[in-house]
JSON list of C-alpha atoms in Angstrom, two decimals:
[
{"chain": "A", "resi": 43, "resn": "MET", "atom": "CA", "xyz": [-7.04, 17.36, -11.81]},
{"chain": "A", "resi": 44, "resn": "ASN", "atom": "CA", "xyz": [-3.92, 17.22, -14.30]},
{"chain": "A", "resi": 45, "resn": "GLU", "atom": "CA", "xyz": [-0.45, 18.15, -14.30]},
{"chain": "A", "resi": 46, "resn": "ALA", "atom": "CA", "xyz": [0.51, 21.09, -16.73]},
{"chain": "A", "resi": 47, "resn": "GLY", "atom": "CA", "xyz": [2.00, 19.45, -19.85]},
{"chain": "A", "resi": 48, "resn": "SER", "atom": "CA", "xyz": [-0.13, 16.24, -19.82]},
{"chain": "A", "resi": 49, "resn": "HIS", "atom": "CA", "xyz": [-3.24, 15.50, -21.50]},
{"chain": "A", "resi": 50, "resn": "ASP", "atom": "CA", "xyz": [-2.30, 17.68, -24.55]},
{"chain": "A", "resi": 51, "resn": "VAL", "atom": "CA", "xyz": [-2.76, 20.69, -22.25]},
{"chain": "A", "resi": 52, "resn": "THR", "atom": "CA", "xyz": [0.51, 23.06, -22.19]},
{"chain": "A", "resi": 53, "resn": "THR", "atom": "CA", "xyz": [1.58, 25.13, -19.43]},
{"chain": "A", "resi": 54, "resn": "ASP", "atom": "CA", "xyz": [0.63, 28.48, -21.33]},
{"chain": "A", "resi": 55, "resn": "GLN", "atom": "CA", "xyz": [-2.76, 26.81, -22.05]},
{"chain": "A", "resi": 56, "resn": "ALA", "atom": "CA", "xyz": [-3.38, 25.93, -18.65]},
{"chain": "A", "resi": 57, "resn": "ARG", "atom": "CA", "xyz": [-2.54, 29.50, -17.48]},
{"chain": "A", "resi": 58, "resn": "LYS", "atom": "CA", "xyz": [-4.93, 31.00, -19.75]},
{"chain": "A", "resi": 59, "resn": "LEU", "atom": "CA", "xyz": [-7.71, 28.54, -18.73]},
{"chain": "A", "resi": 60, "resn": "ALA", "atom": "CA", "xyz": [-7.04, 29.34, -15.04]},
{"chain": "A", "resi": 61, "resn": "GLY", "atom": "CA", "xyz": [-7.44, 33.27, -15.96]},
{"chain": "A", "resi": 62, "resn": "SER", "atom": "CA", "xyz": [-10.67, 32.54, -17.75]},
{"chain": "A", "resi": 63, "resn": "GLY", "atom": "CA", "xyz": [-11.90, 30.55, -14.65]},
{"chain": "A", "resi": 64, "resn": "TRP", "atom": "CA", "xyz": [-12.14, 27.26, -16.41]},
{"chain": "A", "resi": 65, "resn": "LEU", "atom": "CA", "xyz": [-9.29, 25.73, -14.40]},
{"chain": "A", "resi": 66, "resn": "LYS", "atom": "CA", "xyz": [-8.06, 26.14, -10.93]},
{"chain": "A", "resi": 67, "resn": "ARG", "atom": "CA", "xyz": [-4.27, 26.24, -9.76]},
{"chain": "A", "resi": 68, "resn": "VAL", "atom": "CA", "xyz": [-3.65, 23.87, -7.02]},
{"chain": "A", "resi": 69, "resn": "GLY", "atom": "CA", "xyz": [0.09, 24.05, -6.96]},
{"chain": "A", "resi": 70, "resn": "HIS", "atom": "CA", "xyz": [3.31, 24.38, -8.82]},
{"chain": "A", "resi": 71, "resn": "GLY", "atom": "CA", "xyz": [2.40, 22.87, -12.48]},
{"chain": "A", "resi": 72, "resn": "ALA", "atom": "CA", "xyz": [-0.83, 21.59, -11.38]},
{"chain": "A", "resi": 73, "resn": "TYR", "atom": "CA", "xyz": [-4.35, 22.30, -12.18]},
{"chain": "A", "resi": 74, "resn": "CYS", "atom": "CA", "xyz": [-7.85, 21.05, -11.77]},
{"chain": "A", "resi": 75, "resn": "GLN", "atom": "CA", "xyz": [-11.29, 21.96, -13.27]},
{"chain": "A", "resi": 76, "resn": "ALA", "atom": "CA", "xyz": [-12.80, 24.79, -11.21]},
{"chain": "A", "resi": 77, "resn": "TRP", "atom": "CA", "xyz": [-15.56, 22.89, -9.87]},
{"chain": "A", "resi": 78, "resn": "GLU", "atom": "CA", "xyz": [-13.71, 19.81, -9.11]},
{"chain": "A", "resi": 79, "resn": "PRO", "atom": "CA", "xyz": [-13.23, 18.86, -5.48]},
{"chain": "A", "resi": 80, "resn": "LEU", "atom": "CA", "xyz": [-9.63, 18.46, -4.26]},
{"chain": "A", "resi": 81, "resn": "THR", "atom": "CA", "xyz": [-9.03, 15.33, -2.60]},
{"chain": "A", "resi": 82, "resn": "TRP", "atom": "CA", "xyz": [-6.02, 12.92, -2.32]},
{"chain": "A", "resi": 83, "resn": "GLU", "atom": "CA", "xyz": [-7.83, 10.34, -4.51]},
{"chain": "A", "resi": 84, "resn": "SER", "atom": "CA", "xyz": [-7.61, 12.91, -7.54]},
{"chain": "A", "resi": 85, "resn": "ALA", "atom": "CA", "xyz": [-4.34, 13.79, -6.89]},
{"chain": "A", "resi": 86, "resn": "VAL", "atom": "CA", "xyz": [-3.08, 10.24, -7.24]},
{"chain": "A", "resi": 87, "resn": "PHE", "atom": "CA", "xyz": [-5.21, 9.60, -10.40]},
{"chain": "A", "resi": 88, "resn": "ALA", "atom": "CA", "xyz": [-3.69, 12.37, -11.94]},
{"chain": "A", "resi": 89, "resn": "LEU", "atom": "CA", "xyz": [-0.25, 11.03, -11.17]},
{"chain": "A", "resi": 90, "resn": "GLN", "atom": "CA", "xyz": [-1.32, 7.57, -12.57]},
{"chain": "A", "resi": 91, "resn": "ALA", "atom": "CA", "xyz": [-2.76, 9.06, -15.56]},
{"chain": "A", "resi": 92, "resn": "SER", "atom": "CA", "xyz": [0.03, 11.29, -16.58]},
{"chain": "A", "resi": 93, "resn": "ASP", "atom": "CA", "xyz": [2.51, 8.37, -16.67]},
{"chain": "A", "resi": 94, "resn": "ASP", "atom": "CA", "xyz": [2.41, 6.14, -19.49]},
{"chain": "A", "resi": 95, "resn": "THR", "atom": "CA", "xyz": [4.01, 3.08, -18.27]},
{"chain": "A", "resi": 96, "resn": "GLU", "atom": "CA", "xyz": [2.21, -0.35, -17.88]},
{"chain": "A", "resi": 97, "resn": "MET", "atom": "CA", "xyz": [2.57, -0.05, -14.09]},
{"chain": "A", "resi": 98, "resn": "PRO", "atom": "CA", "xyz": [1.25, 2.77, -12.13]},
{"chain": "A", "resi": 99, "resn": "PRO", "atom": "CA", "xyz": [4.32, 4.99, -10.84]},
{"chain": "A", "resi": 100, "resn": "LEU", "atom": "CA", "xyz": [2.62, 4.90, -7.25]},
{"chain": "A", "resi": 101, "resn": "TRP", "atom": "CA", "xyz": [-0.42, 3.61, -5.70]},
{"chain": "A", "resi": 102, "resn": "PRO", "atom": "CA", "xyz": [-2.48, 3.76, -2.24]},
{"chain": "A", "resi": 103, "resn": "GLY", "atom": "CA", "xyz": [-1.19, 0.17, -0.57]},
{"chain": "A", "resi": 104, "resn": "GLY", "atom": "CA", "xyz": [-0.49, -1.07, 3.08]},
{"chain": "A", "resi": 105, "resn": "GLN", "atom": "CA", "xyz": [-3.05, 0.06, 5.35]},
{"chain": "A", "resi": 106, "resn": "THR", "atom": "CA", "xyz": [-4.78, 2.69, 3.08]},
{"chain": "A", "resi": 107, "resn": "ALA", "atom": "CA", "xyz": [-5.27, 0.11, 0.60]},
{"chain": "A", "resi": 108, "resn": "LEU", "atom": "CA", "xyz": [-6.68, -2.31, 3.45]},
{"chain": "A", "resi": 109, "resn": "ALA", "atom": "CA", "xyz": [-8.92, 0.44, 4.47]},
{"chain": "A", "resi": 110, "resn": "LEU", "atom": "CA", "xyz": [-10.35, 1.08, 0.73]},
{"chain": "A", "resi": 111, "resn": "HIS", "atom": "CA", "xyz": [-11.11, -2.52, 0.61]},
{"chain": "A", "resi": 112, "resn": "GLY", "atom": "CA", "xyz": [-13.35, -2.57, 3.98]},
{"chain": "A", "resi": 113, "resn": "PHE", "atom": "CA", "xyz": [-10.58, -4.21, 6.24]},
{"chain": "A", "resi": 114, "resn": "ALA", "atom": "CA", "xyz": [-9.90, -1.10, 8.52]},
{"chain": "A", "resi": 115, "resn": "HIS", "atom": "CA", "xyz": [-9.86, -2.29, 11.95]},
{"chain": "A", "resi": 116, "resn": "TYR", "atom": "CA", "xyz": [-9.51, 1.20, 13.73]},
{"chain": "A", "resi": 117, "resn": "MET", "atom": "CA", "xyz": [-10.85, 4.67, 13.13]},
{"chain": "A", "resi": 118, "resn": "PRO", "atom": "CA", "xyz": [-7.81, 7.14, 12.46]},
{"chain": "A", "resi": 119, "resn": "MET", "atom": "CA", "xyz": [-7.49, 9.46, 15.09]},
{"chain": "A", "resi": 120, "resn": "GLY", "atom": "CA", "xyz": [-5.97, 13.20, 14.31]},
{"chain": "A", "resi": 121, "resn": "GLU", "atom": "CA", "xyz": [-4.81, 14.10, 10.75]},
{"chain": "A", "resi": 122, "resn": "ARG", "atom": "CA", "xyz": [-5.46, 11.16, 8.30]},
{"chain": "A", "resi": 123, "resn": "THR", "atom": "CA", "xyz": [-2.41, 9.60, 6.92]},
{"chain": "A", "resi": 124, "resn": "THR", "atom": "CA", "xyz": [-2.43, 8.17, 3.11]},
{"chain": "A", "resi": 125, "resn": "HIS", "atom": "CA", "xyz": [0.37, 5.26, 2.59]},
{"chain": "A", "resi": 126, "resn": "LEU", "atom": "CA", "xyz": [1.58, 5.31, -1.02]},
{"chain": "A", "resi": 127, "resn": "TYR", "atom": "CA", "xyz": [3.78, 3.12, -2.50]},
{"chain": "A", "resi": 128, "resn": "GLY", "atom": "CA", "xyz": [6.21, 3.46, -5.57]},
{"chain": "A", "resi": 129, "resn": "LYS", "atom": "CA", "xyz": [9.20, 2.32, -7.38]},
{"chain": "A", "resi": 130, "resn": "GLU", "atom": "CA", "xyz": [12.61, 3.01, -5.87]},
{"chain": "A", "resi": 131, "resn": "ALA", "atom": "CA", "xyz": [13.15, 6.19, -7.37]},
{"chain": "A", "resi": 132, "resn": "ALA", "atom": "CA", "xyz": [9.48, 7.54, -7.17]},
{"chain": "A", "resi": 133, "resn": "ARG", "atom": "CA", "xyz": [9.08, 10.88, -5.28]},
{"chain": "A", "resi": 134, "resn": "LEU", "atom": "CA", "xyz": [6.08, 12.88, -4.55]},
{"chain": "A", "resi": 135, "resn": "PRO", "atom": "CA", "xyz": [5.73, 16.32, -6.67]},
{"chain": "A", "resi": 136, "resn": "ARG", "atom": "CA", "xyz": [6.05, 19.42, -4.83]},
{"chain": "A", "resi": 137, "resn": "TRP", "atom": "CA", "xyz": [2.35, 20.46, -5.61]},
{"chain": "A", "resi": 138, "resn": "LEU", "atom": "CA", "xyz": [1.06, 17.56, -3.65]},
{"chain": "A", "resi": 139, "resn": "SER", "atom": "CA", "xyz": [3.73, 17.17, -0.88]},
{"chain": "A", "resi": 140, "resn": "ASP", "atom": "CA", "xyz": [2.94, 20.72, 0.05]},
{"chain": "A", "resi": 141, "resn": "ALA", "atom": "CA", "xyz": [-0.85, 20.41, -0.18]},
{"chain": "A", "resi": 142, "resn": "ASP", "atom": "CA", "xyz": [-2.60, 20.81, 3.06]},
{"chain": "A", "resi": 143, "resn": "TRP", "atom": "CA", "xyz": [-5.99, 19.86, 1.49]},
{"chain": "A", "resi": 144, "resn": "ALA", "atom": "CA", "xyz": [-4.39, 16.15, 0.78]},
{"chain": "A", "resi": 145, "resn": "GLY", "atom": "CA", "xyz": [-3.67, 15.44, 4.35]},
{"chain": "A", "resi": 146, "resn": "ARG", "atom": "CA", "xyz": [-0.49, 13.69, 5.40]},
{"chain": "A", "resi": 147, "resn": "MET", "atom": "CA", "xyz": [0.97, 11.44, 2.56]},
{"chain": "A", "resi": 148, "resn": "VAL", "atom": "CA", "xyz": [3.68, 9.02, 3.47]},
{"chain": "A", "resi": 149, "resn": "LEU", "atom": "CA", "xyz": [5.43, 7.69, 0.09]},
{"chain": "A", "resi": 150, "resn": "HIS", "atom": "CA", "xyz": [6.89, 4.06, 0.82]},
{"chain": "A", "resi": 151, "resn": "SER", "atom": "CA", "xyz": [9.54, 2.28, -1.69]},
{"chain": "A", "resi": 152, "resn": "GLU", "atom": "CA", "xyz": [8.25, -1.13, -2.91]},
{"chain": "A", "resi": 153, "resn": "LYS", "atom": "CA", "xyz": [10.63, -3.03, -0.05]},
{"chain": "A", "resi": 154, "resn": "GLY", "atom": "CA", "xyz": [11.21, -6.24, -2.06]},
{"chain": "A", "resi": 155, "resn": "LEU", "atom": "CA", "xyz": [7.86, -6.53, -3.48]},
{"chain": "A", "resi": 156, "resn": "PRO", "atom": "CA", "xyz": [8.18, -5.98, -7.16]},
{"chain": "A", "resi": 157, "resn": "VAL", "atom": "CA", "xyz": [5.61, -3.97, -9.13]},
{"chain": "A", "resi": 158, "resn": "GLN", "atom": "CA", "xyz": [5.25, -6.52, -11.75]},
{"chain": "A", "resi": 159, "resn": "LEU", "atom": "CA", "xyz": [4.04, -9.33, -9.72]},
{"chain": "A", "resi": 160, "resn": "PRO", "atom": "CA", "xyz": [0.84, -10.89, -10.43]},
{"chain": "A", "resi": 161, "resn": "GLY", "atom": "CA", "xyz": [-2.21, -10.01, -8.49]},
{"chain": "A", "resi": 162, "resn": "SER", "atom": "CA", "xyz": [-0.72, -6.72, -7.19]},
{"chain": "A", "resi": 163, "resn": "PHE", "atom": "CA", "xyz": [-3.23, -4.30, -8.19]},
{"chain": "A", "resi": 164, "resn": "THR", "atom": "CA", "xyz": [-6.95, -3.93, -8.59]},
{"chain": "A", "resi": 165, "resn": "ASP", "atom": "CA", "xyz": [-9.36, -0.89, -9.57]},
{"chain": "A", "resi": 166, "resn": "TYR", "atom": "CA", "xyz": [-11.01, 1.20, -7.09]},
{"chain": "A", "resi": 167, "resn": "ALA", "atom": "CA", "xyz": [-13.55, 3.99, -7.72]},
{"chain": "A", "resi": 168, "resn": "PRO", "atom": "CA", "xyz": [-14.02, 6.44, -5.26]},
{"chain": "A", "resi": 169, "resn": "ASP", "atom": "CA", "xyz": [-17.79, 7.43, -4.17]},
{"chain": "A", "resi": 170, "resn": "GLY", "atom": "CA", "xyz": [-19.42, 9.83, -6.54]},
{"chain": "A", "resi": 171, "resn": "ARG", "atom": "CA", "xyz": [-16.25, 10.27, -8.65]},
{"chain": "A", "resi": 172, "resn": "ALA", "atom": "CA", "xyz": [-16.13, 9.39, -12.39]},
{"chain": "A", "resi": 173, "resn": "PHE", "atom": "CA", "xyz": [-12.44, 7.81, -12.28]},
{"chain": "A", "resi": 174, "resn": "SER", "atom": "CA", "xyz": [-10.91, 4.71, -10.70]},
{"chain": "A", "resi": 175, "resn": "LEU", "atom": "CA", "xyz": [-7.31, 4.41, -9.20]},
{"chain": "A", "resi": 176, "resn": "GLN", "atom": "CA", "xyz": [-5.04, 1.25, -9.35]},
{"chain": "A", "resi": 177, "resn": "VAL", "atom": "CA", "xyz": [-4.67, 0.23, -5.74]},
{"chain": "A", "resi": 178, "resn": "SER", "atom": "CA", "xyz": [-2.96, -2.82, -4.15]},
{"chain": "A", "resi": 179, "resn": "THR", "atom": "CA", "xyz": [-5.04, -5.64, -3.43]},
{"chain": "A", "resi": 180, "resn": "PRO", "atom": "CA", "xyz": [-5.76, -6.80, 0.03]},
{"chain": "A", "resi": 181, "resn": "GLU", "atom": "CA", "xyz": [-3.04, -9.62, -0.42]},
{"chain": "A", "resi": 182, "resn": "ARG", "atom": "CA", "xyz": [-0.26, -7.26, -1.60]},
{"chain": "A", "resi": 183, "resn": "ALA", "atom": "CA", "xyz": [-1.25, -4.52, 0.73]},
{"chain": "A", "resi": 184, "resn": "VAL", "atom": "CA", "xyz": [-0.95, -6.55, 4.05]},
{"chain": "A", "resi": 185, "resn": "LEU", "atom": "CA", "xyz": [2.73, -7.84, 2.78]},
{"chain": "A", "resi": 186, "resn": "GLU", "atom": "CA", "xyz": [3.22, -4.25, 2.08]},
{"chain": "A", "resi": 187, "resn": "TRP", "atom": "CA", "xyz": [2.46, -3.06, 5.58]},
{"chain": "A", "resi": 188, "resn": "ILE", "atom": "CA", "xyz": [4.36, -5.85, 7.04]},
{"chain": "A", "resi": 189, "resn": "ALA", "atom": "CA", "xyz": [7.29, -4.88, 5.22]},
{"chain": "A", "resi": 190, "resn": "VAL", "atom": "CA", "xyz": [7.66, -1.11, 6.15]},
{"chain": "A", "resi": 191, "resn": "THR", "atom": "CA", "xyz": [6.61, -1.94, 9.87]},
{"chain": "A", "resi": 192, "resn": "PRO", "atom": "CA", "xyz": [9.55, -1.71, 12.54]},
{"chain": "A", "resi": 193, "resn": "ASN", "atom": "CA", "xyz": [9.95, -5.09, 14.59]},
{"chain": "A", "resi": 194, "resn": "ALA", "atom": "CA", "xyz": [8.60, -3.04, 17.61]},
{"chain": "A", "resi": 195, "resn": "LEU", "atom": "CA", "xyz": [5.27, -2.91, 15.86]},
{"chain": "A", "resi": 196, "resn": "LEU", "atom": "CA", "xyz": [5.06, -6.04, 14.22]},
{"chain": "A", "resi": 197, "resn": "PHE", "atom": "CA", "xyz": [3.15, -7.74, 16.83]},
{"chain": "A", "resi": 198, "resn": "SER", "atom": "CA", "xyz": [0.62, -4.58, 17.83]},
{"chain": "A", "resi": 199, "resn": "SER", "atom": "CA", "xyz": [-2.90, -4.90, 18.22]},
{"chain": "A", "resi": 200, "resn": "GLU", "atom": "CA", "xyz": [-3.29, -2.62, 15.15]},
{"chain": "A", "resi": 201, "resn": "LEU", "atom": "CA", "xyz": [-1.71, -5.12, 12.78]},
{"chain": "A", "resi": 202, "resn": "VAL", "atom": "CA", "xyz": [-2.68, -8.28, 14.66]},
{"chain": "A", "resi": 203, "resn": "ASP", "atom": "CA", "xyz": [-6.26, -7.08, 14.95]},
{"chain": "A", "resi": 204, "resn": "THR", "atom": "CA", "xyz": [-6.21, -6.30, 11.32]},
{"chain": "A", "resi": 205, "resn": "PHE", "atom": "CA", "xyz": [-5.09, -9.76, 10.33]},
{"chain": "A", "resi": 206, "resn": "GLY", "atom": "CA", "xyz": [-7.98, -11.10, 12.16]},
{"chain": "A", "resi": 207, "resn": "GLY", "atom": "CA", "xyz": [-10.39, -9.47, 9.69]},
{"chain": "A", "resi": 208, "resn": "LEU", "atom": "CA", "xyz": [-8.68, -10.75, 6.67]},
{"chain": "A", "resi": 209, "resn": "ASN", "atom": "CA", "xyz": [-10.82, -13.84, 6.49]},
{"chain": "A", "resi": 210, "resn": "THR", "atom": "CA", "xyz": [-11.21, -13.48, 2.58]},
{"chain": "A", "resi": 211, "resn": "LEU", "atom": "CA", "xyz": [-7.66, -13.24, 1.13]},
{"chain": "A", "resi": 212, "resn": "ARG", "atom": "CA", "xyz": [-7.16, -15.19, -1.98]},
{"chain": "A", "resi": 213, "resn": "PRO", "atom": "CA", "xyz": [-4.36, -18.26, -1.03]},
{"chain": "A", "resi": 214, "resn": "ARG", "atom": "CA", "xyz": [-3.46, -18.50, -4.81]},
{"chain": "A", "resi": 215, "resn": "ARG", "atom": "CA", "xyz": [-2.56, -14.73, -5.07]},
{"chain": "A", "resi": 216, "resn": "LEU", "atom": "CA", "xyz": [-0.78, -14.80, -1.84]},
{"chain": "A", "resi": 217, "resn": "GLN", "atom": "CA", "xyz": [1.13, -17.50, -2.80]},
{"chain": "A", "resi": 218, "resn": "ALA", "atom": "CA", "xyz": [2.20, -16.00, -6.20]},
{"chain": "A", "resi": 219, "resn": "LEU", "atom": "CA", "xyz": [3.18, -12.78, -4.16]},
{"chain": "A", "resi": 220, "resn": "LEU", "atom": "CA", "xyz": [4.99, -14.61, -1.47]},
{"chain": "A", "resi": 221, "resn": "GLU", "atom": "CA", "xyz": [7.04, -16.44, -4.19]},
{"chain": "A", "resi": 222, "resn": "GLY", "atom": "CA", "xyz": [8.12, -13.05, -5.85]},
{"chain": "A", "resi": 223, "resn": "CYS", "atom": "CA", "xyz": [8.96, -11.17, -2.47]},
{"chain": "A", "resi": 224, "resn": "ARG", "atom": "CA", "xyz": [12.45, -10.51, -2.12]},
{"chain": "A", "resi": 225, "resn": "SER", "atom": "CA", "xyz": [12.41, -9.92, 1.54]},
{"chain": "A", "resi": 226, "resn": "VAL", "atom": "CA", "xyz": [12.93, -12.84, 3.78]},
{"chain": "A", "resi": 227, "resn": "ARG", "atom": "CA", "xyz": [11.67, -10.76, 6.74]},
{"chain": "A", "resi": 228, "resn": "THR", "atom": "CA", "xyz": [8.65, -9.77, 5.34]},
{"chain": "A", "resi": 229, "resn": "LYS", "atom": "CA", "xyz": [7.70, -13.43, 4.42]},
{"chain": "A", "resi": 230, "resn": "ARG", "atom": "CA", "xyz": [8.60, -14.93, 7.55]},
{"chain": "A", "resi": 231, "resn": "ALA", "atom": "CA", "xyz": [6.64, -12.21, 9.74]},
{"chain": "A", "resi": 232, "resn": "PHE", "atom": "CA", "xyz": [3.84, -12.95, 7.27]},
{"chain": "A", "resi": 233, "resn": "LEU", "atom": "CA", "xyz": [3.58, -16.52, 7.89]},
{"chain": "A", "resi": 234, "resn": "VAL", "atom": "CA", "xyz": [3.89, -16.10, 11.50]},
{"chain": "A", "resi": 235, "resn": "LEU", "atom": "CA", "xyz": [0.66, -13.44, 11.63]},
{"chain": "A", "resi": 236, "resn": "ALA", "atom": "CA", "xyz": [-1.10, -15.66, 9.06]},
{"chain": "A", "resi": 237, "resn": "ARG", "atom": "CA", "xyz": [-0.86, -18.85, 11.30]},
{"chain": "A", "resi": 238, "resn": "HIS", "atom": "CA", "xyz": [-1.61, -16.97, 14.54]},
{"chain": "A", "resi": 239, "resn": "ALA", "atom": "CA", "xyz": [-4.88, -15.45, 12.63]},
{"chain": "A", "resi": 240, "resn": "GLY", "atom": "CA", "xyz": [-6.17, -19.23, 11.99]},
{"chain": "A", "resi": 241, "resn": "HIS", "atom": "CA", "xyz": [-7.98, -18.30, 8.65]},
{"chain": "A", "resi": 242, "resn": "ALA", "atom": "CA", "xyz": [-8.90, -20.93, 6.54]},
{"chain": "A", "resi": 243, "resn": "TRP", "atom": "CA", "xyz": [-6.57, -19.57, 3.63]},
{"chain": "A", "resi": 244, "resn": "TYR", "atom": "CA", "xyz": [-3.54, -20.11, 5.48]},
{"chain": "A", "resi": 245, "resn": "GLY", "atom": "CA", "xyz": [-3.97, -24.00, 4.87]},
{"chain": "A", "resi": 246, "resn": "GLY", "atom": "CA", "xyz": [-3.86, -23.27, 1.09]},
{"chain": "A", "resi": 247, "resn": "LEU", "atom": "CA", "xyz": [-0.27, -21.88, 1.36]},
{"chain": "A", "resi": 248, "resn": "GLU", "atom": "CA", "xyz": [2.90, -23.62, 0.45]},
{"chain": "A", "resi": 249, "resn": "PRO", "atom": "CA", "xyz": [5.73, -22.39, 2.70]},
{"chain": "A", "resi": 250, "resn": "ARG", "atom": "CA", "xyz": [7.90, -25.01, 1.46]},
{"chain": "A", "resi": 251, "resn": "ARG", "atom": "CA", "xyz": [8.05, -23.50, -1.97]},
{"chain": "A", "resi": 252, "resn": "LEU", "atom": "CA", "xyz": [9.12, -20.06, -0.65]},
{"chain": "A", "resi": 253, "resn": "ASP", "atom": "CA", "xyz": [12.74, -19.07, -0.04]},
{"chain": "A", "resi": 254, "resn": "LEU", "atom": "CA", "xyz": [12.54, -18.22, 3.59]},
{"chain": "A", "resi": 255, "resn": "GLY", "atom": "CA", "xyz": [16.45, -17.85, 3.96]},
{"chain": "A", "resi": 256, "resn": "LYS", "atom": "CA", "xyz": [18.87, -19.50, 6.21]},
{"chain": "A", "resi": 257, "resn": "GLY", "atom": "CA", "xyz": [19.20, -19.36, 9.86]},
{"chain": "A", "resi": 258, "resn": "LYS", "atom": "CA", "xyz": [17.32, -17.63, 12.83]},
{"chain": "A", "resi": 259, "resn": "ARG", "atom": "CA", "xyz": [15.89, -13.85, 12.65]},
{"chain": "A", "resi": 260, "resn": "GLN", "atom": "CA", "xyz": [14.98, -11.90, 15.42]},
{"chain": "A", "resi": 261, "resn": "LEU", "atom": "CA", "xyz": [11.06, -10.22, 14.90]},
{"chain": "A", "resi": 262, "resn": "CYS", "atom": "CA", "xyz": [10.89, -9.12, 18.60]},
{"chain": "A", "resi": 263, "resn": "GLN", "atom": "CA", "xyz": [12.93, -8.43, 21.68]},
{"chain": "A", "resi": 264, "resn": "GLY", "atom": "CA", "xyz": [12.64, -10.53, 24.76]},
{"chain": "A", "resi": 265, "resn": "GLY", "atom": "CA", "xyz": [10.85, -13.37, 22.60]},
{"chain": "A", "resi": 266, "resn": "LYS", "atom": "CA", "xyz": [11.03, -16.97, 22.10]},
{"chain": "A", "resi": 267, "resn": "LEU", "atom": "CA", "xyz": [12.15, -19.07, 19.05]},
{"chain": "A", "resi": 268, "resn": "ASP", "atom": "CA", "xyz": [9.43, -20.20, 16.78]},
{"chain": "A", "resi": 269, "resn": "ARG", "atom": "CA", "xyz": [10.62, -23.66, 15.52]},
{"chain": "A", "resi": 270, "resn": "GLU", "atom": "CA", "xyz": [8.56, -23.61, 12.49]},
{"chain": "A", "resi": 271, "resn": "TYR", "atom": "CA", "xyz": [9.92, -20.41, 10.63]},
{"chain": "A", "resi": 272, "resn": "HIS", "atom": "CA", "xyz": [12.96, -19.74, 12.69]},
{"chain": "A", "resi": 273, "resn": "VAL", "atom": "CA", "xyz": [12.30, -16.38, 14.20]},
{"chain": "A", "resi": 274, "resn": "THR", "atom": "CA", "xyz": [11.99, -14.94, 17.56]},
{"chain": "A", "resi": 275, "resn": "VAL", "atom": "CA", "xyz": [8.37, -13.88, 18.39]},
{"chain": "A", "resi": 276, "resn": "PRO", "atom": "CA", "xyz": [6.05, -13.13, 21.45]},
{"chain": "A", "resi": 277, "resn": "GLU", "atom": "CA", "xyz": [5.20, -16.39, 23.32]},
{"chain": "A", "resi": 278, "resn": "ALA", "atom": "CA", "xyz": [1.32, -16.05, 22.19]},
{"chain": "A", "resi": 279, "resn": "PHE", "atom": "CA", "xyz": [2.78, -16.31, 18.37]},
{"chain": "A", "resi": 280, "resn": "LEU", "atom": "CA", "xyz": [4.58, -19.56, 18.78]},
{"chain": "A", "resi": 281, "resn": "HIS", "atom": "CA", "xyz": [3.84, -22.61, 16.89]},
{"chain": "A", "resi": 282, "resn": "ALA", "atom": "CA", "xyz": [1.61, -25.09, 18.92]},
{"chain": "A", "resi": 283, "resn": "ASP", "atom": "CA", "xyz": [3.59, -28.30, 18.85]}
]
């Protein structure tokens, strides 16, 4: 799949190729090879391939990236939602936002996680396809998920149970991402959830090297103050003195 005007194919050429049956129009300004199956992965690949910057303009992250890496804890019910992340000014093109074949797509901003942080991206090759996407690493993806999750859902079973399966995260990569993260809330919430999960990699983190801000923060209603990270959390997530 390509956007007209990219990959040395002009809009007029794309129209002619579509007229001859070589290309299929999939939306305003976008075409694919007539025999190419339409998937959200091919759409994201087209957007990444048409951008000539070093970092991807948008990418699968959060829950979606964790699922691609095999960390999905729950099977999605109803319409599938694909979570994409992008730079502050990123927008989904109309041909993609209007595409019923792509499912529901939600675009989030990077939320305090700069795109250039080391250990942010890795390649993912969809089954049976001859291309790969840049997607968030599991370490970045879990921080992205926390960053866009409202306080009321921070300690939900979906997020907490998924955390329980994240036993292979790399502490050095996590440390680098946490040190580069600009969101105090994201860092404190991550540390509370990571401590609660009890994975071995938590012991490899160095919270003292992180800028965790000052003062107390409230992460839930009716919780209790965690004395280690100075956040209000459900009682089950308190630090064991």
